[in-house]
């Protein structure tokens, strides 16, 4: 009986032994506590342990580091934003501390800077991971940008700052520009052209010519296609042929250009405007290939507004007026490429909403005078004037630009269009009465209400058909 009991005990030990061996070969994973220890950068935290520790370490020493002051007192120092884990074990390899550590930016120092910078501005700072979130409401855009710059300088990286600051005042600027150009061109010309051919005895002939060549075809004078007036005469007999042309030109032209571009842009953003067109410019490439690029011309405007404070605007404006000019045209690869006459200005000013400034003095005055004559004969009194040609041309151009910015808000009310009151005429009204539109009865303007129940624009807006 005793022998049977020993055999059973031996078999039972054989069954238990593999189970104990499996337990010894399985690793035990110890997770840190669910609670989080929050600490800000460049700050430290003293931690008193419940019992003495023989080893203390941090998972990532780039985020935080630890110093052991005594077996039961350690000092944790935050270095940069991030998350790591703190462990401490005793002499029997038992866990004393397993703590998650989250290092956030030093928002206390940033809040102190904010209170010193703007004591009355309700802006707060919170941290999400290694990012800063700014929230609150300020009056102007420049105050919000100032807080953003301070926070970016504190963390050393502007991409780590999330700006959630709300601006209560308008952040859009409407700019009204009036561009006026007056161009005057005066041309005067007085010229004498002579052709005299005399037949001497035999085959000898003598001729005399002054000015441009006089061409006749079947008794008709042939002139170039220009706007000059001419006085012509012709005399011929068997031995003498005389042709005369007196060229007269007195031309005066006046051109005015007026444009009023009206644009709205966010503070700090750039808006542009062009009323004109584009002309093709051929560009030769390798292998005999010609590509086309288009150049803009007309009345153009680009501006960048920045709202500085209450009713104050910093404005960078660049107006331009250009037009095609045949005087400087060139021929390239069979293409006639015109030149551009350009007036351009660029400036940065600071002014209040509704104030105006002018860019003037863009005056150009060009005078050309040419004189052609026959040497020797031109000094003869009275007759010398018949052997001279005089051409005079003067070009005057002046450009003035007036710029007016307004700090504006968008409207919820419907804005009237220039074509709202347009009604096309019927055939009877168009043919018999000569009308190109039907006149609408005048109505007293009323102020429509927007979505908030506040009055909107009153009266007509835009162009008026008359």
XYZ file of C-alpha atoms in Angstrom:
466
model
C 0.000 0.000 0.000
C 2.806 2.438 0.889
C 4.491 1.590 -2.398
C 1.348 2.437 -4.361
C 1.097 5.797 -2.578
C 4.720 6.667 -3.493
C 4.114 5.813 -7.162
C 0.980 7.986 -7.301
C 2.836 10.898 -5.705
C 5.666 10.543 -8.216
C 3.227 10.604 -11.148
C 1.479 13.645 -9.702
C 4.818 15.465 -9.439
C 5.554 14.709 -13.065
C 2.256 16.375 -14.067
C 2.803 19.468 -11.888
C 6.430 20.092 -12.926
C 5.755 21.244 -16.544
C 3.105 23.692 -15.317
C 5.565 25.351 -12.899
C 8.228 25.452 -15.642
C 5.778 27.233 -18.028
C 4.971 29.813 -15.363
C 8.661 30.532 -14.837
C 9.207 30.993 -18.605
C 6.292 33.498 -19.045
C 7.253 37.258 -18.675
C 5.112 39.485 -16.490
C 4.264 42.893 -18.038
C 3.817 45.667 -15.470
C 1.791 48.602 -16.772
C 2.179 52.129 -15.349
C -0.584 53.783 -13.380
C -3.503 55.284 -15.232
C -3.071 58.623 -13.531
C -0.910 61.196 -15.288
C 1.687 63.448 -13.735
C 1.544 66.806 -15.557
C 4.623 68.978 -15.464
C 5.635 72.015 -17.509
C 8.927 72.487 -19.304
C 11.858 73.866 -17.317
C 10.102 72.977 -14.078
C 10.804 70.205 -11.515
C 8.813 68.017 -9.159
C 9.938 66.346 -5.908
C 8.519 62.841 -5.404
C 8.644 61.079 -1.991
C 8.473 57.274 -2.332
C 6.535 54.994 0.004
C 9.648 52.865 0.563
C 13.295 52.914 -0.385
C 14.181 52.348 -4.046
C 17.328 50.800 -5.374
C 16.881 51.865 -9.033
C 15.100 54.857 -10.621
C 14.944 55.588 -14.377
C 12.946 57.470 -17.054
C 11.975 55.898 -20.373
C 12.916 58.922 -22.530
C 15.546 61.198 -21.044
C 15.041 63.757 -23.852
C 11.625 64.629 -22.396
C 12.419 64.401 -18.675
C 15.286 63.406 -16.397
C 15.510 62.264 -12.788
C 17.931 62.820 -9.920
C 17.961 60.599 -6.796
C 18.410 62.716 -3.668
C 17.946 59.772 -1.258
C 16.538 56.222 -1.446
C 13.034 57.638 -0.804
C 13.277 61.096 -2.428
C 13.724 61.743 -6.172
C 13.635 64.932 -8.260
C 11.953 64.899 -11.705
C 12.931 67.654 -14.179
C 10.940 68.424 -17.393
C 13.069 69.195 -20.440
C 10.812 69.385 -23.539
C 7.135 68.711 -24.427
C 6.183 65.073 -24.782
C 5.201 61.953 -22.827
C 7.368 59.393 -21.009
C 7.250 56.965 -18.045
C 8.955 57.032 -14.622
C 9.890 53.752 -12.878
C 11.333 53.019 -9.427
C 12.008 49.500 -8.003
C 13.277 48.318 -4.629
C 15.981 45.751 -3.800
C 13.604 42.833 -4.332
C 12.631 44.058 -7.827
C 9.221 45.130 -6.616
C 7.627 48.152 -8.283
C 7.619 51.237 -6.096
C 6.487 53.773 -8.765
C 5.241 53.249 -12.336
C 3.972 56.660 -13.389
C 3.045 58.277 -16.720
C 4.628 61.712 -17.119
C 3.306 64.321 -19.579
C 5.472 67.376 -20.191
C 3.631 70.396 -21.590
C 4.841 73.882 -22.580
C 5.265 76.409 -19.818
C 1.888 78.124 -20.129
C 2.238 79.929 -16.804
C 5.046 82.034 -18.182
C 3.053 82.705 -21.374
C -0.003 83.770 -19.359
C 2.177 86.161 -17.350
C 3.469 87.649 -20.595
C -0.079 88.038 -21.884
C -1.235 89.809 -18.720
C 1.694 92.217 -18.908
C 1.150 92.788 -22.632
C -2.631 93.301 -22.599
C -4.061 93.310 -19.062
C -7.653 93.798 -20.259
C -7.605 91.250 -23.105
C -9.350 87.983 -22.079
C -6.991 85.600 -23.878
C -6.112 82.243 -22.316
C -3.583 79.554 -23.186
C -4.043 75.807 -22.927
C -1.761 72.994 -24.035
C -2.654 69.914 -26.043
C 0.396 67.705 -26.208
C 3.223 69.932 -27.362
C 0.907 72.503 -28.966
C -0.511 75.713 -27.531
C -4.125 76.705 -28.111
C -4.971 80.405 -27.812
C -8.616 81.279 -27.160
C -10.536 84.423 -26.311
C -12.000 87.533 -27.927
C -10.139 90.713 -28.833
C -11.157 93.923 -30.567
C -8.662 94.087 -33.420
C -6.598 91.816 -35.635
C -3.288 93.359 -34.581
C -3.937 92.326 -30.954
C -4.578 88.713 -32.007
C -1.422 88.684 -34.138
C 0.554 90.114 -31.226
C -0.565 87.275 -28.924
C 0.273 84.726 -31.624
C 3.798 86.093 -32.077
C 4.453 86.033 -28.311
C 3.259 82.420 -28.017
C 5.331 81.347 -31.036
C 8.441 82.960 -29.543
C 7.811 81.177 -26.225
C 7.661 77.689 -27.763
C 10.227 78.443 -30.470
C 8.080 77.160 -33.342
C 5.106 79.025 -34.872
C 3.642 75.739 -36.142
C 2.992 74.643 -32.546
C 0.585 77.551 -31.927
C -3.112 77.122 -32.752
C -4.812 80.509 -32.948
C -8.464 80.309 -31.835
C -8.746 83.992 -30.937
C -11.935 85.635 -32.161
C -11.863 89.198 -33.475
C -14.994 91.216 -32.729
C -14.198 94.173 -35.017
C -14.268 94.017 -38.857
C -11.270 92.358 -40.506
C -11.970 93.347 -44.124
C -10.907 96.423 -46.029
C -12.622 97.847 -49.086
C -10.434 100.027 -51.295
C -11.764 102.475 -53.855
C -9.276 103.722 -56.407
C -9.877 106.426 -58.991
C -7.362 106.455 -61.839
C -7.550 109.484 -64.159
C -5.227 110.029 -67.121
C -5.261 112.850 -69.648
C -3.115 112.566 -72.788
C -2.736 115.350 -75.357
C -0.996 115.047 -78.720
C -0.230 118.041 -81.005
C 1.201 117.598 -84.513
C 2.107 120.396 -86.936
C 3.901 120.089 -90.254
C 4.608 122.360 -93.222
C 6.647 120.939 -96.087
C 7.416 121.828 -99.735
C 8.197 119.130 -102.277
C 9.461 120.073 -105.767
C 10.244 118.110 -108.864
C 11.478 120.026 -111.935
C 12.736 118.302 -115.072
C 13.809 120.244 -118.199
C 14.655 118.813 -121.600
C 17.685 120.501 -123.180
C 18.854 120.141 -126.745
C 19.389 116.637 -127.956
C 19.302 113.924 -125.339
C 20.451 116.105 -122.417
C 17.981 116.562 -119.515
C 18.393 118.442 -116.220
C 16.332 117.933 -113.051
C 15.828 119.423 -109.616
C 14.003 117.812 -106.680
C 13.331 118.854 -103.065
C 11.635 116.712 -100.370
C 9.981 113.370 -100.891
C 9.484 111.746 -104.263
C 6.353 112.744 -106.148
C 4.693 109.814 -107.867
C 2.101 110.189 -110.583
C 0.223 107.483 -112.398
C -1.826 108.380 -115.479
C -2.010 112.005 -114.383
C -3.027 111.137 -110.774
C -0.862 111.822 -107.719
C -0.167 108.864 -105.454
C 0.290 109.693 -101.761
C 0.976 107.542 -98.693
C -1.941 106.653 -96.429
C -1.486 109.350 -93.771
C -3.872 112.013 -92.438
C -2.010 115.004 -93.947
C -3.670 117.579 -96.164
C -1.885 118.495 -99.408
C -1.938 121.182 -102.063
C -0.709 119.799 -105.394
C 0.047 121.377 -108.770
C 1.500 120.142 -112.031
C 2.773 121.796 -115.214
C 4.310 120.187 -118.263
C 5.055 120.980 -121.922
C 7.388 119.505 -124.490
C 10.569 120.589 -122.759
C 9.617 121.186 -119.085
C 7.771 119.242 -116.372
C 7.181 120.725 -112.885
C 5.312 119.024 -109.982
C 4.797 120.629 -106.586
C 3.243 119.309 -103.349
C 2.680 121.393 -100.235
C 2.086 119.162 -97.169
C 0.020 120.679 -94.361
C -0.698 119.059 -90.971
C -2.282 120.591 -87.889
C -3.619 117.838 -85.637
C -4.563 117.912 -81.940
C -5.868 114.912 -80.043
C -7.113 114.473 -76.473
C -7.527 111.129 -74.711
C -8.921 110.645 -71.203
C -8.864 107.405 -69.223
C -10.879 106.978 -66.048
C -11.179 103.768 -64.043
C -12.643 103.198 -60.598
C -11.725 99.700 -59.411
C -13.388 98.693 -56.146
C -12.042 95.678 -54.225
C -12.399 94.123 -50.772
C -9.770 91.940 -49.088
C -9.030 90.410 -45.702
C -6.482 92.094 -43.501
C -3.029 90.879 -44.502
C -4.202 89.356 -47.797
C -3.533 90.651 -51.333
C -6.233 91.459 -53.887
C -5.704 92.349 -57.550
C -7.752 93.835 -60.376
C -7.266 94.201 -64.146
C -9.490 95.952 -66.666
C -7.838 95.522 -70.032
C -6.576 92.508 -71.898
C -3.595 90.423 -72.949
C -1.597 90.441 -76.163
C 0.508 87.532 -77.480
C 4.305 87.651 -77.483
C 6.112 84.942 -79.532
C 9.194 83.433 -77.911
C 11.646 81.406 -79.967
C 12.663 78.020 -78.553
C 15.188 75.394 -79.553
C 14.554 73.461 -82.731
C 12.748 76.298 -84.483
C 9.729 76.049 -82.188
C 7.914 79.252 -81.287
C 5.787 79.486 -78.154
C 3.320 82.190 -77.217
C 3.186 84.065 -73.931
C 0.550 86.641 -73.076
C 1.333 89.984 -71.462
C -1.296 91.998 -69.631
C -2.176 95.626 -70.325
C -4.869 98.018 -69.193
C -5.774 99.408 -65.778
C -4.459 97.145 -63.043
C -4.404 97.313 -59.267
C -3.054 95.163 -56.441
C -3.119 96.063 -52.775
C -2.445 94.518 -49.358
C -4.290 96.052 -46.374
C -3.431 95.503 -42.717
C -5.756 96.720 -39.974
C -3.561 98.270 -37.267
C -6.197 99.256 -34.760
C -9.515 100.984 -34.448
C -10.165 102.672 -37.800
C -6.463 102.576 -38.789
C -5.207 100.824 -41.926
C -1.714 100.164 -43.248
C -2.043 99.947 -47.010
C 0.414 98.797 -49.639
C -0.983 99.679 -53.069
C 0.378 99.172 -56.604
C -1.726 100.757 -59.389
C -0.708 100.529 -63.032
C -2.007 101.960 -66.308
C -0.595 100.574 -69.575
C -1.638 100.675 -73.211
C -0.413 99.302 -76.511
C 1.901 101.560 -78.479
C 2.776 101.064 -82.132
C 5.723 103.484 -81.942
C 8.041 100.918 -80.378
C 6.701 97.840 -82.173
C 9.160 95.260 -83.496
C 9.060 92.506 -86.096
C 10.076 89.018 -84.953
C 9.540 85.751 -86.847
C 6.878 87.372 -88.984
C 4.971 88.711 -85.974
C 4.307 92.364 -85.251
C 4.839 92.835 -81.506
C 3.625 96.147 -80.067
C 5.253 97.925 -77.166
C 3.651 99.073 -73.932
C 3.369 102.574 -72.535
C 3.160 102.097 -68.791
C 2.432 104.302 -65.789
C 3.094 102.493 -62.530
C 3.303 103.500 -58.878
C 3.889 101.533 -55.664
C 3.712 102.880 -52.132
C 2.848 101.996 -48.534
C 0.863 104.445 -46.409
C -1.024 104.492 -43.122
C -4.334 106.285 -42.796
C -7.750 106.101 -41.158
C -10.791 104.434 -42.647
C -12.418 106.805 -45.130
C -9.375 109.012 -45.608
C -7.861 109.458 -49.078
C -4.414 110.004 -50.484
C -3.378 110.928 -53.995
C -0.502 109.812 -56.178
C 0.108 112.686 -58.583
C 2.924 114.320 -60.479
C 3.152 111.475 -63.005
C 3.566 114.017 -65.816
C 5.281 113.291 -69.113
C 5.970 116.009 -71.675
C 7.765 115.161 -74.925
C 8.535 117.678 -77.690
C 10.009 116.714 -81.062
C 10.935 119.208 -83.797
C 12.680 118.456 -87.070
C 13.760 120.775 -89.913
C 14.907 119.730 -93.377
C 16.091 122.175 -96.042
C 18.346 122.702 -99.055
C 21.717 124.128 -98.026
C 22.521 127.519 -99.509
C 19.054 128.222 -100.900
C 17.410 128.277 -97.469
C 19.164 131.608 -96.664
C 17.580 133.377 -99.643
C 14.918 135.801 -98.337
C 11.310 134.769 -99.051
C 12.310 132.087 -101.571
C 14.259 130.186 -98.908
C 11.025 129.263 -97.124
C 9.931 127.280 -100.176
C 12.883 124.958 -99.776
C 12.316 124.068 -96.098
C 10.113 121.476 -94.366
C 9.249 121.847 -90.682
C 7.669 119.153 -88.427
C 6.637 119.714 -84.816
C 5.112 117.267 -82.327
C 4.351 117.603 -78.625
C 2.950 114.865 -76.367
C 1.675 115.586 -72.881
C 0.359 112.994 -70.458
C -0.620 113.266 -66.803
C -1.794 110.533 -64.461
C -3.438 110.956 -61.057
C -4.469 108.180 -58.657
C -6.717 108.685 -55.619
C -6.970 105.822 -53.096
C -9.555 105.570 -50.285
C -9.710 102.519 -47.933
C -12.726 101.618 -45.780
C -12.946 99.091 -42.950
C -16.140 97.207 -43.793
C -18.393 94.358 -42.716
C -20.263 92.009 -45.060
C -24.013 92.497 -45.356
C -26.703 89.833 -45.152
C -29.168 91.869 -47.200
C -29.456 91.441 -50.949
C -27.476 93.995 -52.937
C -29.317 95.492 -55.931
C -27.831 94.925 -59.360
C -27.507 97.446 -62.208
C -29.865 95.329 -64.314
C -32.634 94.910 -61.717
C -34.871 97.635 -63.183
C -34.023 97.022 -66.822
C -36.922 96.009 -69.035
C -36.239 95.556 -72.782
C -38.506 97.655 -75.035
C -41.009 96.192 -77.410
C -40.759 96.617 -81.164
C -43.167 99.553 -81.196
C -41.241 101.401 -78.483
C -37.912 100.676 -80.097
C -38.732 101.707 -83.680
C -41.247 104.509 -83.208
C -40.139 106.025 -79.909
C -36.410 105.231 -80.176
C -36.205 103.685 -76.712
C -33.592 101.202 -75.670
C -35.203 100.509 -72.286
C -38.539 100.952 -70.552
C -38.560 103.650 -67.885
C -39.654 102.341 -64.473
C -41.728 104.377 -62.000
C -39.698 105.961 -59.243
C -40.254 104.479 -55.793
C -39.231 105.741 -52.429
C -36.105 103.872 -51.289
C -36.544 101.798 -48.208
C -33.980 100.122 -46.041
C -34.297 96.313 -46.325
C -33.728 94.234 -43.226
C -30.989 91.646 -42.988
C -31.155 88.251 -41.287
C -30.649 89.826 -37.857
C -33.505 92.287 -38.353
C -31.188 95.285 -38.755
C -31.592 97.782 -41.623
C -29.331 97.183 -44.608
C -28.549 99.345 -47.627
C -31.144 101.982 -48.567
C -31.476 103.306 -52.085
C -30.017 102.222 -55.394
C -26.516 100.780 -55.668
C -24.330 100.211 -58.686
C -24.918 101.723 -62.139
C -28.136 103.526 -63.025
C -29.682 103.079 -66.462
C -31.000 106.376 -67.854
